[in-house]
Amino acid sequence: MYNLETLQISSTFPCLVIYLLDQSGSMEDPFSPNISKAQKVADAINEIIFETGLKCFDSNGNVKNRFEISVIGYGGRNSAVEPAWEGNLRGHWVVSIADVFTNAIGEQNGIPIWITPKAVSDTPMTRAFENAYRVCEAWINWGNHRDCHPPIIINITDGEATDGGSFDSTLKKKVQQLKSLHTNYGGVNIFNIHISGLSGDSILFPNNSPIRGNASLLFELSTELNPQMVALANRMGYNVQQGARGYVFNGSPKHLMDFLNIGSNPL
C-alpha cells in the first residue's frame, strides 16, 4: 500500500464520495421541533456538496474535478434504491463535482439544491450497500483510480434494515464485501450516521462499541477514521482518539454537519 499522507487529491487523482440516504417512512418523523429527519438530511447533503465544490475552485474560477459524487436514496417509492439526484442529474450514479455545480435544480438560503426530501416505505439498507459495492468496484477499476484515495461511503439512517436477513447476516456480508475493495492507498471507508429518536447522550466517534441495539451493529459496520480525519475532528473541538470509528449516534444538527465535513474531506 502507498502512504496516504503523501496523496494529493486532484482532478488527475480524484476521490469518490458516496452518500447513502435512508428515505423510508420513518424519516418523516421530527429531527428537531420544526423540521423532519428527511428534510434535515437533504439540507445537510446539499450544503456539504456545496462546501466540497467551493474547495475545488482554482484561481481562475473554474471547478476542478477533484471529487466525484454519488447520492443513493433507499426506501422512498416502492422501496427503491436509486440515485437521489433531481433534475438533469436524475438517474446518474456518479457525477463529477463540476457537473454537479452546473446542474442544481434551485437554491435555498444561498445553498444550491440537488437533493429533495423523501420519506416512504421500508428500509432496504442491504440493497443500498450492494449498490455502493457495484459503484465502488466499477469506479476503482476505471482508468487510474487504483492510484486514488479510497472511496468514502457515508450512510445516514434512523432505523434497522428491513432486508438485513437473519441477525442482519445478509447486511453484514454485503458490507464485508464492500470493505474488501481497495485502492493502492487502502480500503474503502464506511461511515454511519445513526439518527435516533431515543433520548439520551450522543455517541460521537467512539473507539468501543455502544451497547444499544442497532447502534452496536452500525458501529460494527463502520471503519476507522484515518489520521487526517482524526486531526480534523480534534481541530473542530471533538475529543477523538486514533482508532475511532466513523460513527455517530443520536447526534444534533451540528453533529450531522460536522460529521459530513470530517467524513467527506479526507485530506
PDB file of C-alpha atoms in Angstrom:
ATOM      1  CA  MET A   1       0.000   0.000   0.000  1.00  0.00           C
ATOM      2  CA  TYR A   2       1.082   3.563  -0.704  1.00  0.00           C
ATOM      3  CA  ASN A   3       1.343   6.172   2.054  1.00  0.00           C
ATOM      4  CA  LEU A   4      -1.975   8.017   2.322  1.00  0.00           C
ATOM      5  CA  GLU A   5      -0.268  11.026   3.904  1.00  0.00           C
ATOM      6  CA  THR A   6       1.578  11.709   0.635  1.00  0.00           C
ATOM      7  CA  LEU A   7      -1.561  11.654  -1.527  1.00  0.00           C
ATOM      8  CA  GLN A   8      -2.847  14.890  -3.051  1.00  0.00           C
ATOM      9  CA  ILE A   9      -6.456  14.707  -4.232  1.00  0.00           C
ATOM     10  CA  SER A  10      -6.654  16.383  -7.633  1.00  0.00           C
ATOM     11  CA  SER A  11      -8.533  16.316 -10.923  1.00  0.00           C
ATOM     12  CA  THR A  12      -5.996  13.700 -12.047  1.00  0.00           C
ATOM     13  CA  PHE A  13      -6.433  11.643  -8.860  1.00  0.00           C
ATOM     14  CA  PRO A  14      -9.996  12.352  -7.657  1.00  0.00           C
ATOM     15  CA  CYS A  15     -11.840  10.934  -4.657  1.00  0.00           C
ATOM     16  CA  LEU A  16     -15.216   9.212  -4.845  1.00  0.00           C
ATOM     17  CA  VAL A  17     -17.738  10.070  -2.105  1.00  0.00           C
ATOM     18  CA  ILE A  18     -20.985   8.091  -1.865  1.00  0.00           C
ATOM     19  CA  TYR A  19     -23.864   9.225   0.329  1.00  0.00           C
ATOM     20  CA  LEU A  20     -26.489   6.594   1.199  1.00  0.00           C
ATOM     21  CA  LEU A  21     -29.718   8.275   2.323  1.00  0.00           C
ATOM     22  CA  ASP A  22     -32.419   6.439   4.253  1.00  0.00           C
ATOM     23  CA  GLN A  23     -35.675   7.608   2.622  1.00  0.00           C
ATOM     24  CA  SER A  24     -38.012   5.242   4.486  1.00  0.00           C
ATOM     25  CA  GLY A  25     -41.294   6.342   6.027  1.00  0.00           C
ATOM     26  CA  SER A  26     -39.847   6.941   9.490  1.00  0.00           C
ATOM     27  CA  MET A  27     -37.676   9.737   8.097  1.00  0.00           C
ATOM     28  CA  GLU A  28     -40.835  11.873   8.143  1.00  0.00           C
ATOM     29  CA  ASP A  29     -40.538  11.961  11.953  1.00  0.00           C
ATOM     30  CA  PRO A  30     -39.181  15.149  13.552  1.00  0.00           C
ATOM     31  CA  PHE A  31     -35.421  15.694  13.718  1.00  0.00           C
ATOM     32  CA  SER A  32     -35.881  18.934  15.624  1.00  0.00           C
ATOM     33  CA  PRO A  33     -39.120  20.761  16.542  1.00  0.00           C
ATOM     34  CA  ASN A  34     -39.651  22.379  13.142  1.00  0.00           C
ATOM     35  CA  ILE A  35     -38.025  20.016  10.627  1.00  0.00           C
ATOM     36  CA  SER A  36     -38.294  16.353   9.659  1.00  0.00           C
ATOM     37  CA  LYS A  37     -35.362  13.959   9.529  1.00  0.00           C
ATOM     38  CA  ALA A  38     -35.749  13.714   5.746  1.00  0.00           C
ATOM     39  CA  GLN A  39     -35.658  17.493   5.295  1.00  0.00           C
ATOM     40  CA  LYS A  40     -32.659  17.936   7.590  1.00  0.00           C
ATOM     41  CA  VAL A  41     -30.696  15.211   5.812  1.00  0.00           C
ATOM     42  CA  ALA A  42     -31.483  16.672   2.383  1.00  0.00           C
ATOM     43  CA  ASP A  43     -30.460  20.143   3.586  1.00  0.00           C
ATOM     44  CA  ALA A  44     -27.217  18.791   5.063  1.00  0.00           C
ATOM     45  CA  ILE A  45     -26.271  16.854   1.919  1.00  0.00           C
ATOM     46  CA  ASN A  46     -26.925  19.876  -0.293  1.00  0.00           C
ATOM     47  CA  GLU A  47     -24.813  22.053   1.992  1.00  0.00           C
ATOM     48  CA  ILE A  48     -21.865  19.656   2.246  1.00  0.00           C
ATOM     49  CA  ILE A  49     -21.812  19.110  -1.536  1.00  0.00           C
ATOM     50  CA  PHE A  50     -21.783  22.894  -1.957  1.00  0.00           C
ATOM     51  CA  GLU A  51     -18.927  23.282   0.554  1.00  0.00           C
ATOM     52  CA  THR A  52     -16.972  20.484  -1.146  1.00  0.00           C
ATOM     53  CA  GLY A  53     -17.367  22.150  -4.517  1.00  0.00           C
ATOM     54  CA  LEU A  54     -16.228  25.544  -3.231  1.00  0.00           C
ATOM     55  CA  LYS A  55     -12.916  23.937  -2.240  1.00  0.00           C
ATOM     56  CA  CYS A  56     -12.434  22.766  -5.847  1.00  0.00           C
ATOM     57  CA  PHE A  57     -12.294  26.202  -7.494  1.00  0.00           C
ATOM     58  CA  ASP A  58      -8.941  27.179  -8.969  1.00  0.00           C
ATOM     59  CA  SER A  59      -7.501  30.706  -9.176  1.00  0.00           C
ATOM     60  CA  ASN A  60      -9.314  31.282 -12.485  1.00  0.00           C
ATOM     61  CA  GLY A  61     -12.718  30.470 -11.022  1.00  0.00           C
ATOM     62  CA  ASN A  62     -13.010  27.041 -12.635  1.00  0.00           C
ATOM     63  CA  VAL A  63     -14.200  23.971 -10.726  1.00  0.00           C
ATOM     64  CA  LYS A  64     -11.542  21.241 -10.778  1.00  0.00           C
ATOM     65  CA  ASN A  65     -12.894  17.688 -10.750  1.00  0.00           C
ATOM     66  CA  ARG A  66     -11.211  16.671  -7.506  1.00  0.00           C
ATOM     67  CA  PHE A  67     -14.281  14.817  -6.250  1.00  0.00           C
ATOM     68  CA  GLU A  68     -16.836  12.557  -7.846  1.00  0.00           C
ATOM     69  CA  ILE A  69     -20.145  12.300  -6.023  1.00  0.00           C
ATOM     70  CA  SER A  70     -22.799   9.613  -5.772  1.00  0.00           C
ATOM     71  CA  VAL A  71     -26.024  10.087  -3.793  1.00  0.00           C
ATOM     72  CA  ILE A  72     -28.135   6.943  -3.438  1.00  0.00           C
ATOM     73  CA  GLY A  73     -31.559   7.004  -1.811  1.00  0.00           C
ATOM     74  CA  TYR A  74     -33.077   3.841  -0.354  1.00  0.00           C
ATOM     75  CA  GLY A  75     -36.715   3.469   0.618  1.00  0.00           C
ATOM     76  CA  GLY A  76     -38.935   6.022  -0.998  1.00  0.00           C
ATOM     77  CA  ARG A  77     -41.453   4.918  -3.592  1.00  0.00           C
ATOM     78  CA  ASN A  78     -41.725   1.106  -3.821  1.00  0.00           C
ATOM     79  CA  SER A  79     -38.680   0.683  -1.536  1.00  0.00           C
ATOM     80  CA  ALA A  80     -36.454   1.795  -4.396  1.00  0.00           C
ATOM     81  CA  VAL A  81     -32.662   2.000  -4.327  1.00  0.00           C
ATOM     82  CA  GLU A  82     -31.652   4.587  -6.898  1.00  0.00           C
ATOM     83  CA  PRO A  83     -29.703   7.804  -7.457  1.00  0.00           C
ATOM     84  CA  ALA A  84     -31.268  10.587  -5.395  1.00  0.00           C
ATOM     85  CA  TRP A  85     -30.331  13.430  -7.753  1.00  0.00           C
ATOM     86  CA  GLU A  86     -33.104  15.595  -9.175  1.00  0.00           C
ATOM     87  CA  GLY A  87     -33.314  17.482 -12.472  1.00  0.00           C
ATOM     88  CA  ASN A  88     -30.682  16.907 -15.172  1.00  0.00           C
ATOM     89  CA  LEU A  89     -28.696  14.549 -12.924  1.00  0.00           C
ATOM     90  CA  ARG A  90     -31.619  12.194 -12.297  1.00  0.00           C
ATOM     91  CA  GLY A  91     -30.572   8.585 -12.833  1.00  0.00           C
ATOM     92  CA  HIS A  92     -26.822   9.280 -12.717  1.00  0.00           C
ATOM     93  CA  TRP A  93     -24.900   7.084 -10.270  1.00  0.00           C
ATOM     94  CA  VAL A  94     -21.620   9.070 -10.216  1.00  0.00           C
ATOM     95  CA  VAL A  95     -21.258  12.761 -11.117  1.00  0.00           C
ATOM     96  CA  SER A  96     -18.127  14.927 -11.226  1.00  0.00           C
ATOM     97  CA  ILE A  97     -18.189  17.913  -8.886  1.00  0.00           C
ATOM     98  CA  ALA A  98     -18.030  20.258 -11.906  1.00  0.00           C
ATOM     99  CA  ASP A  99     -21.153  18.685 -13.409  1.00  0.00           C
ATOM    100  CA  VAL A 100     -22.857  18.811 -10.006  1.00  0.00           C
ATOM    101  CA  PHE A 101     -22.246  22.568  -9.775  1.00  0.00           C
ATOM    102  CA  THR A 102     -23.796  23.264 -13.179  1.00  0.00           C
ATOM    103  CA  ASN A 103     -26.956  21.220 -12.572  1.00  0.00           C
ATOM    104  CA  ALA A 104     -28.641  22.464  -9.416  1.00  0.00           C
ATOM    105  CA  ILE A 105     -32.449  22.489  -9.501  1.00  0.00           C
ATOM    106  CA  GLY A 106     -32.796  25.601  -7.357  1.00  0.00           C
ATOM    107  CA  GLU A 107     -31.444  27.461  -4.359  1.00  0.00           C
ATOM    108  CA  GLN A 108     -32.426  27.960  -0.734  1.00  0.00           C
ATOM    109  CA  ASN A 109     -30.760  30.431   1.629  1.00  0.00           C
ATOM    110  CA  GLY A 110     -27.828  30.746  -0.764  1.00  0.00           C
ATOM    111  CA  ILE A 111     -27.282  26.954  -0.976  1.00  0.00           C
ATOM    112  CA  PRO A 112     -27.901  25.154  -4.303  1.00  0.00           C
ATOM    113  CA  ILE A 113     -30.390  22.286  -4.202  1.00  0.00           C
ATOM    114  CA  TRP A 114     -29.713  18.913  -5.794  1.00  0.00           C
ATOM    115  CA  ILE A 115     -31.494  16.595  -3.336  1.00  0.00           C
ATOM    116  CA  THR A 116     -35.089  16.846  -2.088  1.00  0.00           C
ATOM    117  CA  PRO A 117     -36.508  15.028   0.959  1.00  0.00           C
ATOM    118  CA  LYS A 118     -38.370  11.730   0.623  1.00  0.00           C
ATOM    119  CA  ALA A 119     -39.881   9.533   3.339  1.00  0.00           C
ATOM    120  CA  VAL A 120     -41.897   6.490   2.195  1.00  0.00           C
ATOM    121  CA  SER A 121     -41.961   2.721   2.682  1.00  0.00           C
ATOM    122  CA  ASP A 122     -39.301   0.333   4.056  1.00  0.00           C
ATOM    123  CA  THR A 123     -35.533   0.476   4.720  1.00  0.00           C
ATOM    124  CA  PRO A 124     -33.664  -1.613   2.093  1.00  0.00           C
ATOM    125  CA  MET A 125     -30.235  -0.820   3.543  1.00  0.00           C
ATOM    126  CA  THR A 126     -28.630  -4.060   2.380  1.00  0.00           C
ATOM    127  CA  ARG A 127     -29.514  -3.288  -1.239  1.00  0.00           C
ATOM    128  CA  ALA A 128     -28.171   0.239  -0.748  1.00  0.00           C
ATOM    129  CA  PHE A 129     -24.786  -1.143   0.318  1.00  0.00           C
ATOM    130  CA  GLU A 130     -24.952  -3.654  -2.554  1.00  0.00           C
ATOM    131  CA  ASN A 131     -25.334  -0.758  -4.988  1.00  0.00           C
ATOM    132  CA  ALA A 132     -22.494   1.096  -3.257  1.00  0.00           C
ATOM    133  CA  TYR A 133     -20.339  -2.006  -3.823  1.00  0.00           C
ATOM    134  CA  ARG A 134     -21.127  -2.012  -7.548  1.00  0.00           C
ATOM    135  CA  VAL A 135     -20.402   1.703  -7.864  1.00  0.00           C
ATOM    136  CA  CYS A 136     -17.114   1.422  -5.935  1.00  0.00           C
ATOM    137  CA  GLU A 137     -15.930  -1.683  -7.779  1.00  0.00           C
ATOM    138  CA  ALA A 138     -16.565  -0.108 -11.195  1.00  0.00           C
ATOM    139  CA  TRP A 139     -15.004   3.208 -10.141  1.00  0.00           C
ATOM    140  CA  ILE A 140     -11.831   1.644  -8.684  1.00  0.00           C
ATOM    141  CA  ASN A 141     -11.290  -0.436 -11.818  1.00  0.00           C
ATOM    142  CA  TRP A 142     -11.650   2.529 -14.192  1.00  0.00           C
ATOM    143  CA  GLY A 143      -8.595   4.364 -15.542  1.00  0.00           C
ATOM    144  CA  ASN A 144      -6.044   5.321 -12.877  1.00  0.00           C
ATOM    145  CA  HIS A 145      -8.437   5.161  -9.922  1.00  0.00           C
ATOM    146  CA  ARG A 146      -6.400   2.486  -8.168  1.00  0.00           C
ATOM    147  CA  ASP A 147      -3.913   5.292  -7.506  1.00  0.00           C
ATOM    148  CA  CYS A 148      -6.620   7.480  -5.927  1.00  0.00           C
ATOM    149  CA  HIS A 149      -7.903   7.950  -2.390  1.00  0.00           C
ATOM    150  CA  PRO A 150     -10.114   5.018  -1.323  1.00  0.00           C
ATOM    151  CA  PRO A 151     -13.823   5.721  -1.854  1.00  0.00           C
ATOM    152  CA  ILE A 152     -15.775   7.108   1.096  1.00  0.00           C
ATOM    153  CA  ILE A 153     -19.295   5.847   1.852  1.00  0.00           C
ATOM    154  CA  ILE A 154     -21.443   7.777   4.354  1.00  0.00           C
ATOM    155  CA  ASN A 155     -24.715   6.086   5.327  1.00  0.00           C
ATOM    156  CA  ILE A 156     -27.382   8.195   7.066  1.00  0.00           C
ATOM    157  CA  THR A 157     -30.236   6.228   8.633  1.00  0.00           C
ATOM    158  CA  ASP A 158     -32.699   6.296  11.506  1.00  0.00           C
ATOM    159  CA  GLY A 159     -33.579   2.628  11.643  1.00  0.00           C
ATOM    160  CA  GLU A 160     -32.885  -1.013  11.020  1.00  0.00           C
ATOM    161  CA  ALA A 161     -32.572  -2.640   7.620  1.00  0.00           C
ATOM    162  CA  THR A 162     -35.752  -4.385   6.515  1.00  0.00           C
ATOM    163  CA  ASP A 163     -33.671  -6.617   4.221  1.00  0.00           C
ATOM    164  CA  GLY A 164     -30.823  -7.415   6.609  1.00  0.00           C
ATOM    165  CA  GLY A 165     -31.531 -11.129   6.881  1.00  0.00           C
ATOM    166  CA  SER A 166     -31.431 -13.306  10.000  1.00  0.00           C
ATOM    167  CA  PHE A 167     -29.472 -11.444  12.702  1.00  0.00           C
ATOM    168  CA  ASP A 168     -28.507  -8.968   9.946  1.00  0.00           C
ATOM    169  CA  SER A 169     -26.246 -11.616   8.411  1.00  0.00           C
ATOM    170  CA  THR A 170     -27.032 -10.546   4.827  1.00  0.00           C
ATOM    171  CA  LEU A 171     -26.293  -6.896   5.588  1.00  0.00           C
ATOM    172  CA  LYS A 172     -23.041  -7.761   7.368  1.00  0.00           C
ATOM    173  CA  LYS A 173     -21.908  -9.948   4.469  1.00  0.00           C
ATOM    174  CA  LYS A 174     -22.592  -7.234   1.919  1.00  0.00           C
ATOM    175  CA  VAL A 175     -20.720  -4.602   3.937  1.00  0.00           C
ATOM    176  CA  GLN A 176     -17.802  -7.001   4.430  1.00  0.00           C
ATOM    177  CA  GLN A 177     -17.599  -7.430   0.656  1.00  0.00           C
ATOM    178  CA  LEU A 178     -17.559  -3.655   0.313  1.00  0.00           C
ATOM    179  CA  LYS A 179     -14.745  -3.401   2.865  1.00  0.00           C
ATOM    180  CA  SER A 180     -12.689  -5.830   0.766  1.00  0.00           C
ATOM    181  CA  LEU A 181     -12.441  -3.269  -2.051  1.00  0.00           C
ATOM    182  CA  HIS A 182      -9.356  -1.077  -2.005  1.00  0.00           C
ATOM    183  CA  THR A 183      -7.126   1.243  -3.981  1.00  0.00           C
ATOM    184  CA  ASN A 184      -3.357   1.348  -3.610  1.00  0.00           C
ATOM    185  CA  TYR A 185      -3.897   3.710  -0.675  1.00  0.00           C
ATOM    186  CA  GLY A 186      -6.113   1.403   1.388  1.00  0.00           C
ATOM    187  CA  GLY A 187      -9.596   0.004   1.801  1.00  0.00           C
ATOM    188  CA  VAL A 188     -12.862   1.841   1.319  1.00  0.00           C
ATOM    189  CA  ASN A 189     -14.137   3.983   4.181  1.00  0.00           C
ATOM    190  CA  ILE A 190     -17.620   3.193   5.518  1.00  0.00           C
ATOM    191  CA  PHE A 191     -19.141   5.666   7.969  1.00  0.00           C
ATOM    192  CA  ASN A 192     -22.589   5.711   9.576  1.00  0.00           C
ATOM    193  CA  ILE A 193     -24.724   8.500  10.990  1.00  0.00           C
ATOM    194  CA  HIS A 194     -27.456   6.991  13.166  1.00  0.00           C
ATOM    195  CA  ILE A 195     -30.288   9.469  13.623  1.00  0.00           C
ATOM    196  CA  SER A 196     -32.130   8.214  16.685  1.00  0.00           C
ATOM    197  CA  GLY A 197     -35.424   9.260  18.194  1.00  0.00           C
ATOM    198  CA  LEU A 198     -34.269   7.976  21.579  1.00  0.00           C
ATOM    199  CA  SER A 199     -33.444  10.346  24.395  1.00  0.00           C
ATOM    200  CA  GLY A 200     -30.000  10.317  25.945  1.00  0.00           C
ATOM    201  CA  ASP A 201     -26.489  11.393  25.220  1.00  0.00           C
ATOM    202  CA  SER A 202     -24.978  11.428  21.764  1.00  0.00           C
ATOM    203  CA  ILE A 203     -22.215   8.949  20.913  1.00  0.00           C
ATOM    204  CA  LEU A 204     -19.598  10.621  18.741  1.00  0.00           C
ATOM    205  CA  PHE A 205     -16.688   8.828  17.044  1.00  0.00           C
ATOM    206  CA  PRO A 206     -16.359   6.032  19.635  1.00  0.00           C
ATOM    207  CA  ASN A 207     -13.464   3.592  19.912  1.00  0.00           C
ATOM    208  CA  ASN A 208     -15.643   0.922  21.518  1.00  0.00           C
ATOM    209  CA  SER A 209     -18.998  -0.498  20.539  1.00  0.00           C
ATOM    210  CA  PRO A 210     -22.129   1.027  22.080  1.00  0.00           C
ATOM    211  CA  ILE A 211     -24.399  -1.470  23.827  1.00  0.00           C
ATOM    212  CA  ARG A 212     -27.642  -0.045  22.460  1.00  0.00           C
ATOM    213  CA  GLY A 213     -29.300  -2.456  19.995  1.00  0.00           C
ATOM    214  CA  ASN A 214     -28.891  -1.370  16.406  1.00  0.00           C
ATOM    215  CA  ALA A 215     -26.237   1.158  17.433  1.00  0.00           C
ATOM    216  CA  SER A 216     -23.861  -1.734  18.029  1.00  0.00           C
ATOM    217  CA  LEU A 217     -24.477  -3.071  14.504  1.00  0.00           C
ATOM    218  CA  LEU A 218     -23.883   0.272  12.777  1.00  0.00           C
ATOM    219  CA  PHE A 219     -20.712   0.761  14.836  1.00  0.00           C
ATOM    220  CA  GLU A 220     -19.526  -2.677  13.697  1.00  0.00           C
ATOM    221  CA  LEU A 221     -20.192  -1.775  10.063  1.00  0.00           C
ATOM    222  CA  SER A 222     -18.172   1.459  10.330  1.00  0.00           C
ATOM    223  CA  THR A 223     -14.455   1.696   9.565  1.00  0.00           C
ATOM    224  CA  GLU A 224     -11.869   3.736  11.460  1.00  0.00           C
ATOM    225  CA  LEU A 225     -11.252   7.398  10.714  1.00  0.00           C
ATOM    226  CA  ASN A 226      -7.881   7.924   9.049  1.00  0.00           C
ATOM    227  CA  PRO A 227      -5.297  10.095  10.866  1.00  0.00           C
ATOM    228  CA  GLN A 228      -6.152  13.179   8.801  1.00  0.00           C
ATOM    229  CA  MET A 229      -9.828  12.845   9.729  1.00  0.00           C
ATOM    230  CA  VAL A 230      -8.943  12.373  13.413  1.00  0.00           C
ATOM    231  CA  ALA A 231      -6.843  15.542  13.305  1.00  0.00           C
ATOM    232  CA  LEU A 232      -9.684  17.473  11.625  1.00  0.00           C
ATOM    233  CA  ALA A 233     -12.204  16.245  14.218  1.00  0.00           C
ATOM    234  CA  ASN A 234      -9.955  17.393  17.044  1.00  0.00           C
ATOM    235  CA  ARG A 235      -9.497  20.801  15.399  1.00  0.00           C
ATOM    236  CA  MET A 236     -13.281  21.062  15.346  1.00  0.00           C
ATOM    237  CA  GLY A 237     -13.415  20.505  19.106  1.00  0.00           C
ATOM    238  CA  TYR A 238     -14.088  16.774  19.350  1.00  0.00           C
ATOM    239  CA  ASN A 239     -12.044  14.515  21.606  1.00  0.00           C
ATOM    240  CA  VAL A 240     -11.240  11.797  19.060  1.00  0.00           C
ATOM    241  CA  GLN A 241      -8.545   9.158  19.503  1.00  0.00           C
ATOM    242  CA  GLN A 242      -6.721   7.100  16.891  1.00  0.00           C
ATOM    243  CA  GLY A 243      -8.790   4.018  16.154  1.00  0.00           C
ATOM    244  CA  ALA A 244     -12.096   5.883  16.497  1.00  0.00           C
ATOM    245  CA  ARG A 245     -14.847   4.664  14.199  1.00  0.00           C
ATOM    246  CA  GLY A 246     -16.669   6.884  11.753  1.00  0.00           C
ATOM    247  CA  TYR A 247     -19.925   6.559  13.646  1.00  0.00           C
ATOM    248  CA  VAL A 248     -22.320   8.995  15.315  1.00  0.00           C
ATOM    249  CA  PHE A 249     -25.420   8.059  17.318  1.00  0.00           C
ATOM    250  CA  ASN A 250     -28.203  10.453  18.282  1.00  0.00           C
ATOM    251  CA  GLY A 251     -26.310  13.486  17.023  1.00  0.00           C
ATOM    252  CA  SER A 252     -27.570  17.059  16.923  1.00  0.00           C
ATOM    253  CA  PRO A 253     -27.918  19.123  13.715  1.00  0.00           C
ATOM    254  CA  LYS A 254     -24.411  20.481  14.372  1.00  0.00           C
ATOM    255  CA  HIS A 255     -23.035  16.949  14.819  1.00  0.00           C
ATOM    256  CA  LEU A 256     -24.597  15.959  11.489  1.00  0.00           C
ATOM    257  CA  MET A 257     -22.871  18.771   9.595  1.00  0.00           C
ATOM    258  CA  ASP A 258     -19.562  18.302  11.410  1.00  0.00           C
ATOM    259  CA  PHE A 259     -19.610  14.566  10.642  1.00  0.00           C
ATOM    260  CA  LEU A 260     -20.218  15.242   6.960  1.00  0.00           C
ATOM    261  CA  ASN A 261     -17.351  17.724   6.901  1.00  0.00           C
ATOM    262  CA  ILE A 262     -14.991  15.264   8.596  1.00  0.00           C
ATOM    263  CA  GLY A 263     -16.029  12.254   6.525  1.00  0.00           C
ATOM    264  CA  SER A 264     -16.294  14.000   3.164  1.00  0.00           C
ATOM    265  CA  ASN A 265     -12.981  15.875   3.334  1.00  0.00           C
ATOM    266  CA  PRO A 266     -10.359  13.167   3.786  1.00  0.00           C
ATOM    267  CA  LEU A 267      -7.173  15.233   3.434  1.00  0.00           C
TER     268      LEU A 267
END
